[in-house]
Short mmCIF file of C-alpha atoms (C1' of nucleotides) in Angstrom, two decimals:
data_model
loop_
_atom_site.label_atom_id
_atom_site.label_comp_id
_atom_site.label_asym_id
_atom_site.label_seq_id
_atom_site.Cartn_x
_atom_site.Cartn_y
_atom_site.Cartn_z
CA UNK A 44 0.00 0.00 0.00
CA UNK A 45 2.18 2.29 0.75
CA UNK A 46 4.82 3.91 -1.29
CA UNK A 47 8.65 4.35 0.12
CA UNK A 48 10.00 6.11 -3.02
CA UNK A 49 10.26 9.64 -1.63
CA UNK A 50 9.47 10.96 -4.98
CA UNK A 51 5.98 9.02 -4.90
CA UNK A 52 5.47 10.25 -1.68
CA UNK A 53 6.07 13.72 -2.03
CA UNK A 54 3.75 13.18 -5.46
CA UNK A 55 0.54 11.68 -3.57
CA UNK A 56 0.98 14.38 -0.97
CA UNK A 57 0.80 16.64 -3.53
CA UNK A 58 -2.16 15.70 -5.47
CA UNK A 59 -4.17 15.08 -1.91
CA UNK A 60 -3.06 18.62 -0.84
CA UNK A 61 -4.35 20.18 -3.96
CA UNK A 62 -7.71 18.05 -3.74
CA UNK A 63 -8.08 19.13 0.02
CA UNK A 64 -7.77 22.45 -0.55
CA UNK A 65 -9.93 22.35 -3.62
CA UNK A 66 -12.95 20.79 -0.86
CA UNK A 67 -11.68 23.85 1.52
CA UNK A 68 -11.75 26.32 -1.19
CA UNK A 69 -15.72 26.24 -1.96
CA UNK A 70 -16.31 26.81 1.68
CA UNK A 71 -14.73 29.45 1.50
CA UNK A 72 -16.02 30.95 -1.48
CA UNK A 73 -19.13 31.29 0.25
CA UNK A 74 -17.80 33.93 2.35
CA UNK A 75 -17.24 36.89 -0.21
CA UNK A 76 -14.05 37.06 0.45
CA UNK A 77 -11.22 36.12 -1.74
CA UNK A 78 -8.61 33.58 -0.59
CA UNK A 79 -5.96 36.00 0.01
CA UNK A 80 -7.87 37.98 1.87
CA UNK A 81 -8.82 35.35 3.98
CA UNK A 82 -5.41 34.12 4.37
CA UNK A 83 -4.67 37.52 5.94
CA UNK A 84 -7.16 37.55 7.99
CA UNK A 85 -6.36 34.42 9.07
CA UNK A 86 -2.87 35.10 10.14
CA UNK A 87 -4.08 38.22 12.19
CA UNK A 88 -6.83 36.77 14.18
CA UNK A 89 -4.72 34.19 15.20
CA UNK A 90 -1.14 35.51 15.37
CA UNK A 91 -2.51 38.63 16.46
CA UNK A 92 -2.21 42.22 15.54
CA UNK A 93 1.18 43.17 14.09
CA UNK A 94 2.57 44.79 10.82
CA UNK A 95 2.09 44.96 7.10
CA UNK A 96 5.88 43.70 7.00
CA UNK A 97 5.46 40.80 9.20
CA UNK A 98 1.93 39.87 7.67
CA UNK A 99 3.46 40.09 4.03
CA UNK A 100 6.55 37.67 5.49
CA UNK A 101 3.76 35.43 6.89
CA UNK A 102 2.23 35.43 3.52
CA UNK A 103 5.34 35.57 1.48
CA UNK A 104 4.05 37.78 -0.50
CA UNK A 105 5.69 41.71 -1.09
CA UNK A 106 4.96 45.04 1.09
CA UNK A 107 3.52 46.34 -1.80
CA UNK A 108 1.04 43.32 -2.56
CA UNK A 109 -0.04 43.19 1.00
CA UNK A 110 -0.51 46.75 1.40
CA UNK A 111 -3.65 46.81 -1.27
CA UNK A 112 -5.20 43.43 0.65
CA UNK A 113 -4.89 44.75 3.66
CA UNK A 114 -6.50 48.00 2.04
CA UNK A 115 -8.61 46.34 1.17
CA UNK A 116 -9.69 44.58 3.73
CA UNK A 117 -10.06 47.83 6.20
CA UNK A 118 -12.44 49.38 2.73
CA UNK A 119 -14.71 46.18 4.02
CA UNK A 120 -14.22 46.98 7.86
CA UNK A 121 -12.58 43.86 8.44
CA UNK A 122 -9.59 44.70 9.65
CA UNK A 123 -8.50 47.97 11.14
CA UNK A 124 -4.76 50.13 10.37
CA UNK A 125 -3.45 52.10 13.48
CA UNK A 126 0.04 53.79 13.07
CA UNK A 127 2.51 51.91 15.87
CA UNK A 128 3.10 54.14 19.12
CA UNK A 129 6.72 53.02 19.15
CA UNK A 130 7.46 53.45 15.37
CA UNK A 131 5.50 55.87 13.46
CA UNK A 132 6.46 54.39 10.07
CA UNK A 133 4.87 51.14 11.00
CA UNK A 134 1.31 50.38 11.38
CA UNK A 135 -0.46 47.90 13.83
CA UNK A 136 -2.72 45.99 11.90
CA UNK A 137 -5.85 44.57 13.66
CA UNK A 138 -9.04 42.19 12.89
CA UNK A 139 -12.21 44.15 13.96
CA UNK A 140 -15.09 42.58 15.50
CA UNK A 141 -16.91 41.92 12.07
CA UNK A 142 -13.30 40.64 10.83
CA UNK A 143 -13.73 38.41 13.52
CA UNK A 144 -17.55 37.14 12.98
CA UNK A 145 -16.44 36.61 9.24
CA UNK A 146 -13.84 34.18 10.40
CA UNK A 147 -16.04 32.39 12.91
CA UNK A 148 -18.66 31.58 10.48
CA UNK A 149 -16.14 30.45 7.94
CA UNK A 150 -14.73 28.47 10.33
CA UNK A 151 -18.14 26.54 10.85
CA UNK A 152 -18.91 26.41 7.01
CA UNK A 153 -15.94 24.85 6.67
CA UNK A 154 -16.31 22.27 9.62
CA UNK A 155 -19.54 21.62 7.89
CA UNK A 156 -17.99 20.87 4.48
CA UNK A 157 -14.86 18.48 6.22
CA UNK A 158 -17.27 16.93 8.70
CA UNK A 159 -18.95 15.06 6.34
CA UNK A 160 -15.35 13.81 5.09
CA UNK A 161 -13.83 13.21 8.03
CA UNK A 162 -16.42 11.45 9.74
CA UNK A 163 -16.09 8.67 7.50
CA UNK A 164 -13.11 7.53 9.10
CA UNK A 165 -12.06 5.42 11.91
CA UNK A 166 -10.66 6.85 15.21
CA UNK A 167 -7.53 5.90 13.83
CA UNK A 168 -7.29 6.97 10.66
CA UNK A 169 -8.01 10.56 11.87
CA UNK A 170 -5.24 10.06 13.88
CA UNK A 171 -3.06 9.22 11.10
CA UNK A 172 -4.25 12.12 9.35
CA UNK A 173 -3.50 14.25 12.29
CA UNK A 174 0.16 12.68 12.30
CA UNK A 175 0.62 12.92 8.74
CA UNK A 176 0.01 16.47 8.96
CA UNK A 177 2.40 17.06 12.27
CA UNK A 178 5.21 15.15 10.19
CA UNK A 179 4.55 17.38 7.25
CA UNK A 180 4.85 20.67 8.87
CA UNK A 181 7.83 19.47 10.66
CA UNK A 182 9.78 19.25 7.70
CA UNK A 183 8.05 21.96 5.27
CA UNK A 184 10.30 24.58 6.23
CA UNK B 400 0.36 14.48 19.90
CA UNK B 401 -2.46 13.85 17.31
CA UNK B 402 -5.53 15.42 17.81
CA UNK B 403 -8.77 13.70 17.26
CA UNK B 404 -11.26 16.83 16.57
CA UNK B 405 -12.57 17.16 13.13
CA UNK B 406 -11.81 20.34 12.59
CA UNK B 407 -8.08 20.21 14.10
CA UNK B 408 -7.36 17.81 12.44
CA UNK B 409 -8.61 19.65 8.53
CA UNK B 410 -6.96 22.98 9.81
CA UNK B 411 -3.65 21.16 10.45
CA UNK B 412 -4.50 19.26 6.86
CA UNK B 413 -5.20 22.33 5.50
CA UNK B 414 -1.95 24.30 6.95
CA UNK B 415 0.06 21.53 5.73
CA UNK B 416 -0.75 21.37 2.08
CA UNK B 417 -0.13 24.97 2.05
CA UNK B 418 3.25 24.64 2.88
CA UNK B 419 4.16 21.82 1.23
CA UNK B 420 2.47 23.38 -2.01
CA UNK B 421 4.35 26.73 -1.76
CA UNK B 422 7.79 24.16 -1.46
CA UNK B 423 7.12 22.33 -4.61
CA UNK B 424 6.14 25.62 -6.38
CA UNK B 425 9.77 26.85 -6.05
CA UNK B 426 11.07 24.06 -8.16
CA UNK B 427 8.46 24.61 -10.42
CA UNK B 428 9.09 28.37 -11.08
CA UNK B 429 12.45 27.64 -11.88
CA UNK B 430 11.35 26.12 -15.22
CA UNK B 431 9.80 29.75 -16.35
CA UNK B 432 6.66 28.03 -17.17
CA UNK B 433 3.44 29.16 -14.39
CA UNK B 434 1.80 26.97 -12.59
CA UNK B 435 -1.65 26.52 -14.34
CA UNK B 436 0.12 25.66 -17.63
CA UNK B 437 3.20 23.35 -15.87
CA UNK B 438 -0.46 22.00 -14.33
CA UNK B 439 -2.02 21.45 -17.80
CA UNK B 440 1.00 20.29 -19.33
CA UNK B 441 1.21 17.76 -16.31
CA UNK B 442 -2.41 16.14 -17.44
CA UNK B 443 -1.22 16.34 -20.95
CA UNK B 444 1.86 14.10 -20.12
CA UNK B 445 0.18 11.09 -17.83
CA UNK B 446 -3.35 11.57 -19.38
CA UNK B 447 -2.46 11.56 -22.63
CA UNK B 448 -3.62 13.46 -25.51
CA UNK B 449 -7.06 15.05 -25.29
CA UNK B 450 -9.62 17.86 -26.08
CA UNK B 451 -9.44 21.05 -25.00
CA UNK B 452 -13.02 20.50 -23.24
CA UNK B 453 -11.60 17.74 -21.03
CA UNK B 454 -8.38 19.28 -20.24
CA UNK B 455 -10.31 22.47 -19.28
CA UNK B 456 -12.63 19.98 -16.75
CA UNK B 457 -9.90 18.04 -15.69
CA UNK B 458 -7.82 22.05 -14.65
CA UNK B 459 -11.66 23.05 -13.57
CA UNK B 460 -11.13 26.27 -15.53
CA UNK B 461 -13.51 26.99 -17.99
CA UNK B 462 -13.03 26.58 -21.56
CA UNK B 463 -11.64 30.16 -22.47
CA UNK B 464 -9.33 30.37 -19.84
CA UNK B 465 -7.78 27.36 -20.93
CA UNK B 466 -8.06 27.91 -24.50
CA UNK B 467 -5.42 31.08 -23.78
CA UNK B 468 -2.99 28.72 -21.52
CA UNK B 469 -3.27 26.18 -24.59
CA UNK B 470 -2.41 28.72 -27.22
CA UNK B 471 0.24 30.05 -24.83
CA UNK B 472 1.89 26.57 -24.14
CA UNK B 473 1.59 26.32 -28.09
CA UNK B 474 3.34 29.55 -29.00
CA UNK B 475 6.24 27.95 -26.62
CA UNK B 476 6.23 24.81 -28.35
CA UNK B 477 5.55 22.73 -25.20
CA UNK B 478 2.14 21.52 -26.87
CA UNK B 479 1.08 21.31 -30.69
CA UNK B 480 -2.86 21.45 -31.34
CA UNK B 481 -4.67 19.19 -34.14
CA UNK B 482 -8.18 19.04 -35.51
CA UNK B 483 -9.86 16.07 -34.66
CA UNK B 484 -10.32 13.85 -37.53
CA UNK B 485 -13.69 12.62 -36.16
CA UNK B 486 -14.86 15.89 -34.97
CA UNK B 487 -13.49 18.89 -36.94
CA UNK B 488 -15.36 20.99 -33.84
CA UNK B 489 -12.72 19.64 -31.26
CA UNK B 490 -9.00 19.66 -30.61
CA UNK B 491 -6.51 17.13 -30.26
CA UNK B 492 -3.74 18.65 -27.77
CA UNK B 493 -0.49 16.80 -27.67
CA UNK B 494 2.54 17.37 -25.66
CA UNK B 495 5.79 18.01 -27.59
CA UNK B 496 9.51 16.23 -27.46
CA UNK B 497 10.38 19.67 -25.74
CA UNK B 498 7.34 19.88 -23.56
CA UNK B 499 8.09 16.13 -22.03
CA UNK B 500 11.97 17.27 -21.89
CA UNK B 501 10.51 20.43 -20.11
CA UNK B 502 8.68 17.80 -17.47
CA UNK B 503 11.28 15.62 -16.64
CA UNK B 504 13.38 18.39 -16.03
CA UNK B 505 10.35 19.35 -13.89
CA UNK B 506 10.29 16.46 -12.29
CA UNK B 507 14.17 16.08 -11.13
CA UNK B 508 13.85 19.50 -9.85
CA UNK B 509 11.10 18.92 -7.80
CA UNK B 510 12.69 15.51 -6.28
CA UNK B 511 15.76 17.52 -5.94
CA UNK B 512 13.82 19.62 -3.31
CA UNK B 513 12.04 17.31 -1.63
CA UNK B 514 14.21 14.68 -1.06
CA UNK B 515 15.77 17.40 1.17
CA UNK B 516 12.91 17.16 3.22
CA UNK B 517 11.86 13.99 2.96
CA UNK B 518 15.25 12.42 3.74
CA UNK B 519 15.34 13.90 7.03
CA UNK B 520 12.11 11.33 7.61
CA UNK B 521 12.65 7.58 8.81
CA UNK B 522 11.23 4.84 6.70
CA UNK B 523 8.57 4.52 9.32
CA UNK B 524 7.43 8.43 8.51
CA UNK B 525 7.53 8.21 5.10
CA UNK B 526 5.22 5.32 5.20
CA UNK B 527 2.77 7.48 6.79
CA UNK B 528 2.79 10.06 4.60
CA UNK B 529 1.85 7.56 2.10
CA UNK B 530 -0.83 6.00 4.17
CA UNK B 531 -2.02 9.42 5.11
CA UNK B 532 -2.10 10.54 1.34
CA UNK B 533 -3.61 7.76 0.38
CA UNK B 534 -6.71 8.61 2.97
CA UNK B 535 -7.08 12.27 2.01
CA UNK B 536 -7.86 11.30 -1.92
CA UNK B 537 -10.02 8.86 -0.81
CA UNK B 538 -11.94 11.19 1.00
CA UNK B 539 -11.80 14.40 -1.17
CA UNK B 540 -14.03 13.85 -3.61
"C1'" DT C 800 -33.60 22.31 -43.83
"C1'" DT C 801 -34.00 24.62 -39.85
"C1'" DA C 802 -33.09 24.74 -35.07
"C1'" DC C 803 -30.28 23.35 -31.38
"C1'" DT C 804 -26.10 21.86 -29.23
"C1'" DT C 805 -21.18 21.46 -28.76
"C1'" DA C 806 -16.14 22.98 -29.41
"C1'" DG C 807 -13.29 26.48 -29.44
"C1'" DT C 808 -11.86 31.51 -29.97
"C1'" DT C 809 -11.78 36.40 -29.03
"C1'" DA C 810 -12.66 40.67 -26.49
"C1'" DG C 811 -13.01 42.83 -22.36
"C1'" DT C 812 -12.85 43.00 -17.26
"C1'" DC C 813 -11.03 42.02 -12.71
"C1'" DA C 814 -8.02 40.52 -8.88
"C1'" DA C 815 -3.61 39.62 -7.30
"C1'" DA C 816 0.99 39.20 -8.05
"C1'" DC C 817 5.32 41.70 -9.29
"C1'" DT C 818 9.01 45.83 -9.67
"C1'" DA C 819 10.32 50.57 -9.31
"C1'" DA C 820 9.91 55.02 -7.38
"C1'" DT C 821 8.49 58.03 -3.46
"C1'" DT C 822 7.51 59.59 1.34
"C1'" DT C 823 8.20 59.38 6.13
"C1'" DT C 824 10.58 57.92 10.02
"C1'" DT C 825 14.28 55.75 12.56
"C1'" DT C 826 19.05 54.46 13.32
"C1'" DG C 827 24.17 54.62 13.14
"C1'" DG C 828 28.56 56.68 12.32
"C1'" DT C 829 31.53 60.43 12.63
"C1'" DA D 854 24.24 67.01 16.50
"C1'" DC D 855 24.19 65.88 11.87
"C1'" DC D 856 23.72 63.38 7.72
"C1'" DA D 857 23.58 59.05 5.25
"C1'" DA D 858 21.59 54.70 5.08
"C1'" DA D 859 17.99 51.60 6.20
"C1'" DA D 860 13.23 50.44 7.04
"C1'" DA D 861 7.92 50.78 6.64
"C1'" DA D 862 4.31 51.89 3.71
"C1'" DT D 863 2.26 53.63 -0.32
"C1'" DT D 864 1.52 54.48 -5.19
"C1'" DA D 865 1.98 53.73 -10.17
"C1'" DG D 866 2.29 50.67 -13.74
"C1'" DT D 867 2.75 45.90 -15.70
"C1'" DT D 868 1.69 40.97 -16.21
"C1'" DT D 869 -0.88 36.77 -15.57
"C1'" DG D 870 -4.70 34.02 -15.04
"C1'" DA D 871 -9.29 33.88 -13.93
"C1'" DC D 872 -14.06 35.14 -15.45
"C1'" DT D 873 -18.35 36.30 -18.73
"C1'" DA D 874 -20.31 37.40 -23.06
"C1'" DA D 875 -20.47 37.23 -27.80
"C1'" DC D 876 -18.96 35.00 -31.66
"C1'" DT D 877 -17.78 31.20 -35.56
"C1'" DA D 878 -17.75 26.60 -37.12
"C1'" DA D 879 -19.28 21.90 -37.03
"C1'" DG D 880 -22.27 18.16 -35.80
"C1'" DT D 881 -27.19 16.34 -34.59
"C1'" DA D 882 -32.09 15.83 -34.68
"C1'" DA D 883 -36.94 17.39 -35.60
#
DNA sequence: TTACTTAGTTAGTCAAACTAATTTTTTGGT
DNA sequence: ACCAAAAAATTAGTTTGACTAACTAAGTAA
């Protein structure tokens, strides 16, 4: 069953990543909001506030390219900019409370959507899964 | 260590194939061919020749958009396009000798990377992986 | 044959990525 | 204390890949 060749590996993990996110990805369609956006948002509600720099490095994306989503995002009022206290070239980027409801009920849409795959496996193979991903983010930089 | 919740368990999922996704797309950039039409020209090389209709479903982009990655893989000389003998309506889209020289250059540059990561792994992980992979496409879709 | 369907193309729009140039502020060296 | 260099954002302009809508050409069926 399973593979050793570390090229076949890295090949099925590819192909099931891209189908995953695929499932993921209509969930979150149903938000509004476009992927990157909700990437962003994603980082700040749960790394907390911080910087355009250090959400564009999260995102690996440029300054420039995260400066127009995160404009973006504040044009919707789901984030809010406030110039840093300590550095006034740097701003202190922040997910408002709507920001916030947005990424709850995403969060349940998408439960909704996986539920329905995940619950037909076994205790264990959820486990495995839940390995699987542990070992993956281990070694993915 | 592994959590059994649902929803941890697709968020870690979902985390993981990020990562692993954005590794693998640094090999691929290096061939100065973009992702949707390395993508294209992957189904091209193990699915064999086909219609632009099918390719476009098998991508899930719609007809246009992959009519311009087509004509822009063509212009490269990675593909060649033919009428259909049967059906002078449809295409027949082959890869070329340079497009397959293109994906097994591809290909080495992609194991190149991951072995990296993968080699760090004992047998024992790897074989999850596999297992694990071999879960997640059974249950997406 | 006339009407419909299917395959593909083309034109036009939009979002998100990039680079380059600019402003404002901070920091370091002399 | 000053001035040069670095750092944080923004803005302008380009490219790519996605979409829809409108089209042509070819096959199918009433």
């Amino acid at each position: 069953m399973a593979r050793r060749d570390p090229l076949e590996v890295a090949n099925a993990l590819h192909r099931a990543a891209i189908r995953l996110l695929r499932t993921v990805r209509v969930a979150d369609n149903e938000t509004g909001v476009s992927a990157p956006k909700l990437s962003a948002l994603s980082v700040l509600t749960f790394g907390g506030p911080q910087s355009l720099t250090s959400l564009a490095r999260a995102e690996q994306v440029t300054l420039a390219t995260m400066s127009k989503l995160v404009s973006d995002l504040e044009a919707e009022g789901l984030v809010a900019k406030r110039v840093d206290r300590e550095d006034k070239r740097g701003l202190r980027i922040e997910v408002t409370a709507k920001g916030r409801a947005l990424m709850e009920e995403g969060r349940k849409r998408r439960l909704a959507r996986l539920n329905k795959l995940i619950a037909k496996l076994s205790r264990e193979e959820r486990a495995q899964l839940a390995d699987a991903a542990e070992i993956m983010m281990r070694i993915a930089e």
